[in-house]
Short mmCIF file of N, CA and C in Angstrom, two decimals:
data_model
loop_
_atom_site.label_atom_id
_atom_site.label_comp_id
_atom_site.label_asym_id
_atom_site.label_seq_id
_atom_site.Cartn_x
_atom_site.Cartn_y
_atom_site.Cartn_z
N UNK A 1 11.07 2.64 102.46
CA UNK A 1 11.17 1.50 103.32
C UNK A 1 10.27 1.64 104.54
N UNK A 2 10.16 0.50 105.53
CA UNK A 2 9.42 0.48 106.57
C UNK A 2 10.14 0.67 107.60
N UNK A 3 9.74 1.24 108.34
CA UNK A 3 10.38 1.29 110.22
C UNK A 3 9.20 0.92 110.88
N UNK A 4 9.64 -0.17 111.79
CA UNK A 4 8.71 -0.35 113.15
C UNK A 4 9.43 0.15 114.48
N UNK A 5 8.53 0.67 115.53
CA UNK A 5 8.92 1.39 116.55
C UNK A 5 7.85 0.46 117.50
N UNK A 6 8.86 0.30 119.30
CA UNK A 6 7.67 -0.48 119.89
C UNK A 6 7.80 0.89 121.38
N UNK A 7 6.31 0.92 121.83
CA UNK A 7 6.39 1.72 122.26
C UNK A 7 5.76 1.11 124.11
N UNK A 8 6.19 1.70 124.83
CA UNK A 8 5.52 1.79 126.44
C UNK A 8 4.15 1.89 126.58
N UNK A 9 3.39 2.28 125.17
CA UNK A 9 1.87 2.79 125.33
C UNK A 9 1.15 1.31 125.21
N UNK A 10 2.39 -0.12 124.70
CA UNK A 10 1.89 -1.06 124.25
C UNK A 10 2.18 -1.52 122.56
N UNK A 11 1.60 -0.54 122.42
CA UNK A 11 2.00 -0.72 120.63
C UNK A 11 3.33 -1.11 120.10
N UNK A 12 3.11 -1.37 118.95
CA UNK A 12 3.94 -1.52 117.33
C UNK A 12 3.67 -0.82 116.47
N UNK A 13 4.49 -0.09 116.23
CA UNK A 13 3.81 0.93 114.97
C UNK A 13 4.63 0.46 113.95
N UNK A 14 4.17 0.45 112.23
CA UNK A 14 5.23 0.81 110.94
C UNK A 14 4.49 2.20 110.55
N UNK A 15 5.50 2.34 109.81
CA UNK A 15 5.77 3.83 109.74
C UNK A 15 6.65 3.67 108.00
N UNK A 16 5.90 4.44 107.10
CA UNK A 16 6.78 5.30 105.70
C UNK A 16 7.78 5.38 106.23
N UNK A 17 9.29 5.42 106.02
CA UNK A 17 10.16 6.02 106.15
C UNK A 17 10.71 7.42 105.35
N UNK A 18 10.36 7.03 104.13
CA UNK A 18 10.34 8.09 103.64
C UNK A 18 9.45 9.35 103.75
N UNK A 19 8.38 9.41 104.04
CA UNK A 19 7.31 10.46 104.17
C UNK A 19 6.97 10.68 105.99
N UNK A 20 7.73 9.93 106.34
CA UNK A 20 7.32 9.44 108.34
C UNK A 20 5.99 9.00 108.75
N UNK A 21 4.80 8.74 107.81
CA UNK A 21 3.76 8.69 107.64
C UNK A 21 3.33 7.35 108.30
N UNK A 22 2.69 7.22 109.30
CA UNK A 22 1.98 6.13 110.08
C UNK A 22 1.72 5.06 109.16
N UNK A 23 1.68 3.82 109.14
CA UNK A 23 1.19 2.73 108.17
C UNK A 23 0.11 2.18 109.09
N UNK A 24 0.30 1.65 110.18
CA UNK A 24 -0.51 0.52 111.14
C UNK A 24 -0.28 0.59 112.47
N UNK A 25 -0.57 1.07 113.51
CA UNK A 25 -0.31 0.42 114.67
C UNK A 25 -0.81 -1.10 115.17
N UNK A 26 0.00 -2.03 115.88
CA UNK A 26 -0.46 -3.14 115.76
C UNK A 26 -0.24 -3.46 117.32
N UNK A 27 -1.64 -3.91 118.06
CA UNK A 27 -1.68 -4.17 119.33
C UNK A 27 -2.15 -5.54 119.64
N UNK A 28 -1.73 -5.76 121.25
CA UNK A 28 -1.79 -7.41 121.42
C UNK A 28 -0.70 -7.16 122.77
N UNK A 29 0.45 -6.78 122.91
CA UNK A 29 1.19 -6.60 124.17
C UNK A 29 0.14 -6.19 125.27
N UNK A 30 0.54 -6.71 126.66
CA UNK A 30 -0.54 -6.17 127.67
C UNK A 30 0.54 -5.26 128.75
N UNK A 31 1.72 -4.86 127.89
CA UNK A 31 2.65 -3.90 128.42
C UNK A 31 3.84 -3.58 127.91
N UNK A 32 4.84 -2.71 128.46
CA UNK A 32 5.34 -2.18 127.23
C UNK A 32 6.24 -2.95 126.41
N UNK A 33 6.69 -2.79 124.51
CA UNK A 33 7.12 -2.95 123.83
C UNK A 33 8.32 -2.75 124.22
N UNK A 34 9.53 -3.81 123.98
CA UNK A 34 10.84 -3.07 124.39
C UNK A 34 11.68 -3.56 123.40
N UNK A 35 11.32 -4.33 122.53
CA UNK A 35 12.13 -4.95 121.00
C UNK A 35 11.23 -5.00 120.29
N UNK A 36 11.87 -4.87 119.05
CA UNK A 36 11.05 -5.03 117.63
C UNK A 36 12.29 -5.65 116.51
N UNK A 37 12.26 -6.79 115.67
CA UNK A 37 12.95 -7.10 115.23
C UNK A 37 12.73 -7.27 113.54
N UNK A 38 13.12 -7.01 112.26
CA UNK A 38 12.52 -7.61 111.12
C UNK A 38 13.03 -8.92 111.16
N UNK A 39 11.96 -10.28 110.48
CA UNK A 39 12.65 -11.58 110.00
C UNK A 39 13.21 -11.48 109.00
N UNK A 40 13.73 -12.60 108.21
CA UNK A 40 14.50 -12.44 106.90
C UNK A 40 13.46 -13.02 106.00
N UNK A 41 11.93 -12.92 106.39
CA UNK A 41 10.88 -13.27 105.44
C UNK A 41 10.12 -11.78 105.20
N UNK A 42 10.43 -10.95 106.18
CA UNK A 42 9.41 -9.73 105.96
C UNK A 42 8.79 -9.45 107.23
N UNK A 43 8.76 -10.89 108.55
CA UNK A 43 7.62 -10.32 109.50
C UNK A 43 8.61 -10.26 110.33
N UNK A 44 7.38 -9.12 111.02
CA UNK A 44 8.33 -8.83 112.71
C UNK A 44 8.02 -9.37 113.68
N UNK A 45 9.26 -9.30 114.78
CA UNK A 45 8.50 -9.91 116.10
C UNK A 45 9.04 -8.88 117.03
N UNK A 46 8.16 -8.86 117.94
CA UNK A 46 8.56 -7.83 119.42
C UNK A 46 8.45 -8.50 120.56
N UNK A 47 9.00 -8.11 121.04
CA UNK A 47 9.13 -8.67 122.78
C UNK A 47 8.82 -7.20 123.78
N UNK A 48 8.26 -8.10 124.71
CA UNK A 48 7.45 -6.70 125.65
C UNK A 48 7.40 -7.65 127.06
N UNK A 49 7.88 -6.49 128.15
CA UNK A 49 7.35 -6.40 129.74
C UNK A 49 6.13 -7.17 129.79
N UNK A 50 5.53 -7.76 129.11
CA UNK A 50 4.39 -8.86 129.16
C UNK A 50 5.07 -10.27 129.60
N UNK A 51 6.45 -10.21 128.95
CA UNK A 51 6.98 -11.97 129.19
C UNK A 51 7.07 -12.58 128.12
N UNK A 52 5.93 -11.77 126.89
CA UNK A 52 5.68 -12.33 125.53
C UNK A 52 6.62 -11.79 124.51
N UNK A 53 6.54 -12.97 123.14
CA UNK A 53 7.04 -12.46 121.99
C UNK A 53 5.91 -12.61 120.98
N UNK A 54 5.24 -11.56 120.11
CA UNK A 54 4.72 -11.67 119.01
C UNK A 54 4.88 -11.87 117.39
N UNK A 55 4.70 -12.64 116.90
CA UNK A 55 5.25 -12.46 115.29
C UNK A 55 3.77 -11.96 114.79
N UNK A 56 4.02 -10.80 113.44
CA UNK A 56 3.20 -9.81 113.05
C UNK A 56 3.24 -10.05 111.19
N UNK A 57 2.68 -9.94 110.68
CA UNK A 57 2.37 -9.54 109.45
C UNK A 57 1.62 -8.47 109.15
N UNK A 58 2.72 -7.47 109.17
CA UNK A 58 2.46 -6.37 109.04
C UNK A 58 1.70 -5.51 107.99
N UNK A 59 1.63 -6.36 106.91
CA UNK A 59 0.98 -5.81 105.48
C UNK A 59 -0.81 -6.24 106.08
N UNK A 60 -0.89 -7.00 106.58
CA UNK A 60 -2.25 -7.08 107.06
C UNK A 60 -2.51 -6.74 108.19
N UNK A 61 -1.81 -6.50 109.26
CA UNK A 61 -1.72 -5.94 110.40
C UNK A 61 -1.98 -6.46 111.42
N UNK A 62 -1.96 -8.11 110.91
CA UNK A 62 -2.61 -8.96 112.27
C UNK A 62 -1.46 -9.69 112.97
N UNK A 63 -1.67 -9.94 114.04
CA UNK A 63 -0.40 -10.96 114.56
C UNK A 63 -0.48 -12.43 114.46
N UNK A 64 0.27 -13.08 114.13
CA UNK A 64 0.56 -14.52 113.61
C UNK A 64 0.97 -15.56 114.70
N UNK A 65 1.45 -14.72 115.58
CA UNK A 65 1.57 -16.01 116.67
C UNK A 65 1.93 -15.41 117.61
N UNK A 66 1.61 -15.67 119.08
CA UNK A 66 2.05 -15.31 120.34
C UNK A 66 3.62 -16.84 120.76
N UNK A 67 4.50 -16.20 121.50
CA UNK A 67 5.79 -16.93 121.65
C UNK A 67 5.56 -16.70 123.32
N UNK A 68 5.39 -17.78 123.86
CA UNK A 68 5.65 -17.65 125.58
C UNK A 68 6.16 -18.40 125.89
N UNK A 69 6.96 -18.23 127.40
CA UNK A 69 7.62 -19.05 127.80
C UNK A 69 8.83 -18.68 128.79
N UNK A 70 9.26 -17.35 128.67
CA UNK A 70 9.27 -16.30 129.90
C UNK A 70 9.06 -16.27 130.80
N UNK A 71 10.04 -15.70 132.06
CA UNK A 71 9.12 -15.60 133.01
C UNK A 71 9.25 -14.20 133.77
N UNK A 72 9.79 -13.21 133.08
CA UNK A 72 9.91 -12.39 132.95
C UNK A 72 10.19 -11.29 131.84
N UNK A 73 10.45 -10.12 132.05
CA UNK A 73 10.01 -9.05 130.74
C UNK A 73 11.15 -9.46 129.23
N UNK A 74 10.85 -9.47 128.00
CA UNK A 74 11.92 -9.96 127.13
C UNK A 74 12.77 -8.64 127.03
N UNK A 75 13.71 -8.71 126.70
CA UNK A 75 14.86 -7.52 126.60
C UNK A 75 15.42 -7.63 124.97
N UNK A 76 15.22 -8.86 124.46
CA UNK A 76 16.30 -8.56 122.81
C UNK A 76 15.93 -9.59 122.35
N UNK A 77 15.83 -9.46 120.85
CA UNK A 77 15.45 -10.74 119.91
C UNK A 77 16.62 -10.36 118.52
N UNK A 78 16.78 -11.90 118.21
CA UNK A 78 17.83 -11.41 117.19
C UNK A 78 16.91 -12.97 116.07
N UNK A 79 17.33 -12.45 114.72
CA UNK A 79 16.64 -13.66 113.94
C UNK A 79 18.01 -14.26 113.35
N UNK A 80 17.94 -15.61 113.22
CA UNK A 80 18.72 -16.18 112.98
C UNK A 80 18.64 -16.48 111.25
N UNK A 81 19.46 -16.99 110.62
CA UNK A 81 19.48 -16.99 108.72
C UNK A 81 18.27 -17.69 108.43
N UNK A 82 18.22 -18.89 109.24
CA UNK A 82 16.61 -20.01 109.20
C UNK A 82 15.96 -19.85 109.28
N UNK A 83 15.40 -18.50 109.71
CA UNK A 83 14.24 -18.45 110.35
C UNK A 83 13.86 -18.30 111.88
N UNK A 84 15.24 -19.16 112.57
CA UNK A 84 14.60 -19.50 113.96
C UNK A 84 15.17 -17.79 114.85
N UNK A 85 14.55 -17.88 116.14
CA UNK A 85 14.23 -16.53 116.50
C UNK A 85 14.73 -17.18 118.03
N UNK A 86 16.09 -16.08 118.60
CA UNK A 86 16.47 -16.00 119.72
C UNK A 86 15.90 -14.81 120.59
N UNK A 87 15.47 -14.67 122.14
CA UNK A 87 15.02 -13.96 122.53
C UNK A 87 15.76 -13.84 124.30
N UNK A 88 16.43 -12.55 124.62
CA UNK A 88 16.84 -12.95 126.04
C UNK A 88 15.29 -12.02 126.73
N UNK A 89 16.03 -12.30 128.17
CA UNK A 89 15.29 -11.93 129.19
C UNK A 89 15.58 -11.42 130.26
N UNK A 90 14.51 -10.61 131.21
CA UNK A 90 15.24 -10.49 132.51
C UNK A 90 15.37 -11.69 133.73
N UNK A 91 14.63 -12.54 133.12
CA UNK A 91 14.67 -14.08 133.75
C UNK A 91 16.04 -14.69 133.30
N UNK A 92 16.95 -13.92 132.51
CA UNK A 92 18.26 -14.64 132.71
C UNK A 92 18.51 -15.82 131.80
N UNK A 93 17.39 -16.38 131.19
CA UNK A 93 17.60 -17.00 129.98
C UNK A 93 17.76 -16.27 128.35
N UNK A 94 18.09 -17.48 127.59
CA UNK A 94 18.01 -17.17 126.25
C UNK A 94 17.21 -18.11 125.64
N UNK A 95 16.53 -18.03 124.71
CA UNK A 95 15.49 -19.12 124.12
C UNK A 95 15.60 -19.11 122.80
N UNK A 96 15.19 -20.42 121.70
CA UNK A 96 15.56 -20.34 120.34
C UNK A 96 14.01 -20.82 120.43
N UNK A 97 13.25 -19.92 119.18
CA UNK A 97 12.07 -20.25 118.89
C UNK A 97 12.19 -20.85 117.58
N UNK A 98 11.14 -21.44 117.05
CA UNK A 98 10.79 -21.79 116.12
C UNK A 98 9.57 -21.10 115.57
N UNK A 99 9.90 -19.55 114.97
CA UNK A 99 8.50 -18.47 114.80
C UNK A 99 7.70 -18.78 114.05
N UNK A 100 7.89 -20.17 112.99
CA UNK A 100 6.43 -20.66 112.13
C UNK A 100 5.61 -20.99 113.04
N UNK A 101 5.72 -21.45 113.85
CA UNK A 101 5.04 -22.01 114.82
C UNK A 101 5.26 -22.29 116.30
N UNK A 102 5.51 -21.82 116.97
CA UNK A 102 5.64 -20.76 118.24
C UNK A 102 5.89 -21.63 119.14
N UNK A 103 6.77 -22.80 118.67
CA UNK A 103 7.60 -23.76 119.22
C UNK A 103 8.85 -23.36 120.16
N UNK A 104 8.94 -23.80 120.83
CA UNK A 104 10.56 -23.22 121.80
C UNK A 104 11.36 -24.56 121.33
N UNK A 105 12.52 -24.02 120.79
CA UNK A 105 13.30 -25.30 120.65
C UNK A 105 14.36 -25.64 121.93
N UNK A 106 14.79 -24.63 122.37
CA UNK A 106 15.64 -25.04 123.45
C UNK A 106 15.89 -23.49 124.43
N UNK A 107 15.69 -23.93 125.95
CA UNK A 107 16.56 -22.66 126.92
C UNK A 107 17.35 -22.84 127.11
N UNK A 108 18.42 -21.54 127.11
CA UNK A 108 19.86 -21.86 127.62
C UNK A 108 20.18 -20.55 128.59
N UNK A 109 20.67 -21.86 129.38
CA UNK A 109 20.93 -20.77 130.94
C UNK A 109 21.86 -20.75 131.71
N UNK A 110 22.78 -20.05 131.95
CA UNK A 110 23.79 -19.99 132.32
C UNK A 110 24.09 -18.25 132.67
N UNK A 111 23.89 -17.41 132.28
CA UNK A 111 23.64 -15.85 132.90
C UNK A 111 23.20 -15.45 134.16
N UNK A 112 23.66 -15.20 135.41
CA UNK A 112 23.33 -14.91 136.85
C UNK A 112 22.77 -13.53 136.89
N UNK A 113 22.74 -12.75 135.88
CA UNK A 113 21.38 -11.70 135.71
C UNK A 113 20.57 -11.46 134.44
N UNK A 114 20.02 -10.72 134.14
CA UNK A 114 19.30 -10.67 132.67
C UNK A 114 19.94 -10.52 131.73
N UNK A 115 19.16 -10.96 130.46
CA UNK A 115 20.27 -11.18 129.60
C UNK A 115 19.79 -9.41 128.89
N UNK A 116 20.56 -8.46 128.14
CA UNK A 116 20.59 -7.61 128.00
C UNK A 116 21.01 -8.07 126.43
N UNK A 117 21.61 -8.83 125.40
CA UNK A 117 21.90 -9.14 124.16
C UNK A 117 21.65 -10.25 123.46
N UNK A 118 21.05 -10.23 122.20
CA UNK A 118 21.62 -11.38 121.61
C UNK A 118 21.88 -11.29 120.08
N UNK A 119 22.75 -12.35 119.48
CA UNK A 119 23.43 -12.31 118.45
C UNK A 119 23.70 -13.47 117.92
N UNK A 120 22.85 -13.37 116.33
CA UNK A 120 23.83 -14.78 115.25
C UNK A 120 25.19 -14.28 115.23
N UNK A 121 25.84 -15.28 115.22
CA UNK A 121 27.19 -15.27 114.84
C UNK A 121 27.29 -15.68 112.99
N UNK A 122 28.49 -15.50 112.16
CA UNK A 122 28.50 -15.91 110.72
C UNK A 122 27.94 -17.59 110.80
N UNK A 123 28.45 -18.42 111.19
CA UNK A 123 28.59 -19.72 111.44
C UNK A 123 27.32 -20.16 112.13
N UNK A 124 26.28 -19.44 112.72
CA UNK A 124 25.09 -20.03 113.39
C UNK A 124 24.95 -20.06 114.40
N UNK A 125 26.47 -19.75 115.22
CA UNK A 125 26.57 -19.50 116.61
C UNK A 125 25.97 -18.52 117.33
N UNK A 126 25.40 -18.06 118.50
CA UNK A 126 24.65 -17.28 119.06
C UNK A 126 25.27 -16.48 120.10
N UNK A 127 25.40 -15.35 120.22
CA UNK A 127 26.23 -14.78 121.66
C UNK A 127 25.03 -14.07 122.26
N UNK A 128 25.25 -13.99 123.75
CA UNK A 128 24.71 -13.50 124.41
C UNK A 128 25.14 -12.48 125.15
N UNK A 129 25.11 -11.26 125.78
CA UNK A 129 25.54 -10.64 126.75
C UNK A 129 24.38 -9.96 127.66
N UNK A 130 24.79 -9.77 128.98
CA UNK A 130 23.92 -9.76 130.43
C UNK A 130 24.37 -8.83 131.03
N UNK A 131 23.67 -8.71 131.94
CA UNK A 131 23.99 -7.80 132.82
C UNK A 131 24.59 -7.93 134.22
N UNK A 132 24.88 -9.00 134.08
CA UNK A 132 26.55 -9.67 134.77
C UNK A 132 27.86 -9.38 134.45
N UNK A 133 27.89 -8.88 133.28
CA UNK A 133 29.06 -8.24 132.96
C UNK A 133 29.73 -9.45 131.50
N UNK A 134 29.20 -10.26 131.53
CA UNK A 134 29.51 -11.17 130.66
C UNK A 134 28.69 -11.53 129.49
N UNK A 135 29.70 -12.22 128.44
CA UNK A 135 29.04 -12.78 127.34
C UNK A 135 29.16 -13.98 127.02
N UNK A 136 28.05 -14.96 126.58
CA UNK A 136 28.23 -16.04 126.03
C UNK A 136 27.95 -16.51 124.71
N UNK A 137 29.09 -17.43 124.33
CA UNK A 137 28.58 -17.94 122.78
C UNK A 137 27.76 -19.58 122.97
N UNK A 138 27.14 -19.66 122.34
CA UNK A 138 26.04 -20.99 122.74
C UNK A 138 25.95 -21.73 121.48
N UNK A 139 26.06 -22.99 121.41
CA UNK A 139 25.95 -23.99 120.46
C UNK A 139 24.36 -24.49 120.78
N UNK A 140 23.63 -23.80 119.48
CA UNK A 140 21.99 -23.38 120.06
C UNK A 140 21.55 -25.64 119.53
N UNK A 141 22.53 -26.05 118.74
CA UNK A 141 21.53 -27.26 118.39
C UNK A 141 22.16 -28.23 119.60
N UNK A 142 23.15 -27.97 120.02
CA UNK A 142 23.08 -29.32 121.44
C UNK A 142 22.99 -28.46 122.80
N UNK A 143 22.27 -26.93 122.72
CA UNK A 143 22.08 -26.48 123.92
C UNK A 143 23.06 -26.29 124.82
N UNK A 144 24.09 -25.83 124.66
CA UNK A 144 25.22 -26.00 125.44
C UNK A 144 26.05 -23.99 125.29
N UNK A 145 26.38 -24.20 127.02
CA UNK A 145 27.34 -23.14 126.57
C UNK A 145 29.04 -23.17 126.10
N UNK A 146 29.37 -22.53 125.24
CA UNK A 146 30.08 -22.75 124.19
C UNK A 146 32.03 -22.65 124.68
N UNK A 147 31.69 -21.13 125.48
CA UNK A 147 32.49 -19.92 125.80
C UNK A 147 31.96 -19.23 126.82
N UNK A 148 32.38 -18.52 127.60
CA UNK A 148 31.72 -17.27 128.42
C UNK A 148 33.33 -15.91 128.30
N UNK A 149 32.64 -15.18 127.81
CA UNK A 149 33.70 -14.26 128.06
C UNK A 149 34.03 -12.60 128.76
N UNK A 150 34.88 -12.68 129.69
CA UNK A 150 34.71 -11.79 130.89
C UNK A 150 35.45 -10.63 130.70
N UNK A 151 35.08 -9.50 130.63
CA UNK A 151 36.19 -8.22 130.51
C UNK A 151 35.53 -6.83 130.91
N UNK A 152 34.17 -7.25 130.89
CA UNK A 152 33.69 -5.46 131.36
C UNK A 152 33.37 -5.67 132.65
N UNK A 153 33.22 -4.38 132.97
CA UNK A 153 33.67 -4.02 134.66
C UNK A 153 31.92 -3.97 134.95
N UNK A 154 30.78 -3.20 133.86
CA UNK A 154 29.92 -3.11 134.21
C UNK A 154 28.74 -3.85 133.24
N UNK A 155 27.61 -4.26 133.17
CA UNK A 155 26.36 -4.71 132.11
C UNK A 155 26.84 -4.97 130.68
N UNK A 156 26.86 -5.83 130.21
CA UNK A 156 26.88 -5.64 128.35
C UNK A 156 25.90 -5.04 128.16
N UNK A 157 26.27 -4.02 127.16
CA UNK A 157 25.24 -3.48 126.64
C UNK A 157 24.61 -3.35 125.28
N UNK A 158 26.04 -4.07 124.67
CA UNK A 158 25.36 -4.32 123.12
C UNK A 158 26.90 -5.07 122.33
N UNK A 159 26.22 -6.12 121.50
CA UNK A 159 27.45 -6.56 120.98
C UNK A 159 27.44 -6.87 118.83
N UNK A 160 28.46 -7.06 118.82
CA UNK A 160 28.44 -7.40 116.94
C UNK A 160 29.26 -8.57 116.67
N UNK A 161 28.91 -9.15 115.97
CA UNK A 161 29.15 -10.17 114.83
C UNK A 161 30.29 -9.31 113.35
N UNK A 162 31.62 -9.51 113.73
CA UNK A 162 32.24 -8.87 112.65
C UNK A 162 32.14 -10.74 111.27
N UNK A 163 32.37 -10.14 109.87
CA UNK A 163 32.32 -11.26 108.95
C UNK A 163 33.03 -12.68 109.01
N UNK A 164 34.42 -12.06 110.05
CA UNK A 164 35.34 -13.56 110.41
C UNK A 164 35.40 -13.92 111.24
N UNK A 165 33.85 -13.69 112.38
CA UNK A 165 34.08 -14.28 113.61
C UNK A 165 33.98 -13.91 114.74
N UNK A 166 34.90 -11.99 114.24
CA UNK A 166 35.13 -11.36 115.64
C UNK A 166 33.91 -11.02 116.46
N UNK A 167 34.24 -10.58 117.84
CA UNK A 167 33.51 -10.01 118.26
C UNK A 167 33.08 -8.75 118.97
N UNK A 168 32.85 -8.02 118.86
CA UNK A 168 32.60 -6.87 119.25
C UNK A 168 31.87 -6.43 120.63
N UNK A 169 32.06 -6.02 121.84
CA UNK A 169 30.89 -5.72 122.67
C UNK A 169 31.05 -4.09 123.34
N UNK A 170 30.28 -3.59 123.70
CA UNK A 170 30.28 -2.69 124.74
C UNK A 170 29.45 -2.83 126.02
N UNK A 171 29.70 -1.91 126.82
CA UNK A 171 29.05 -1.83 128.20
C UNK A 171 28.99 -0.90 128.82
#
């Protein structure tokens, strides 16, 4: 299988997994890599301290589309079943792209610091968690926040999608 790694030097690397053996480094960030995500077609996208998101086709090694719209460094990208591609930030938003074509379909904002998570839900729903201490679930097609839900003392720091719904977070 493949592993991609995004690194501070700028880069994207894939990498053999089995042999650990370099495949491609793939450049275009103008600072560091801080997500790397697979789609459910094969390509990746990364988000980097640039503000930017890239989608990559990695078997050729070129990048397919630049995603802007940021206004600060991206922190997490999660791909949704469709195709479409959520991305938070330290600008405190969340954004739903459209990665065929490097469309923004909608921001949603409601987080009073960066967003530190994001997450499909089974159902299509999207959660977010920040570094406010909170998480939100977002109804990404009428742009709206859904839920906000409050219990950690410090940052979310990472959350899950259990099969019926639940939800999972830490901090």
């Amino acid at each position: 299988g493949e592993l991609a790694s995004g690194s501070n030097d700028k880069t994207v690397r894939i990498w053999d997994a089995s042999n650990g053996a370099e495949r491609c480094s793939l450049t275009g960030h103008s600072r560091g890599v801080t997500v790397v995500s697979w789609g459910p077609n094969g390509e990746l996208a990364s988000g980097s301290e640039d503000k930017t998101m890239k989608i990559w086709d990695v078997h050729s090694g070129t990048e397919q589309g630049s995603l802007v719209g940021h206004s600060r460094g991206v922190t997490c990208l999660s791909w949704g079943l469709n195709g479409e591609l959520a991305s938070g930030s330290n600008d405190k938003t969340v954004r739903i792209w459209d990665a065929s074509n490097g469309a923004e379909r909608c921001s949603l904002t409601g987080h009073s610091r960066g967003v530190t998570v994001v997450s499909w839900g089974p159902n299509g729903e999207l959660a977010s968690g920040s570094e406010d201490k909170t998480m939100k679930i977002w109804d990404v097609h009428s742009g709206t926040e859904q839920g906000s839900l409050v219990g950690h003392s410090r940052g979310v720091t990472c959350l899950s999608w259990g099969l019926n719904g639940e939800l999972a977070s830490g901090s």
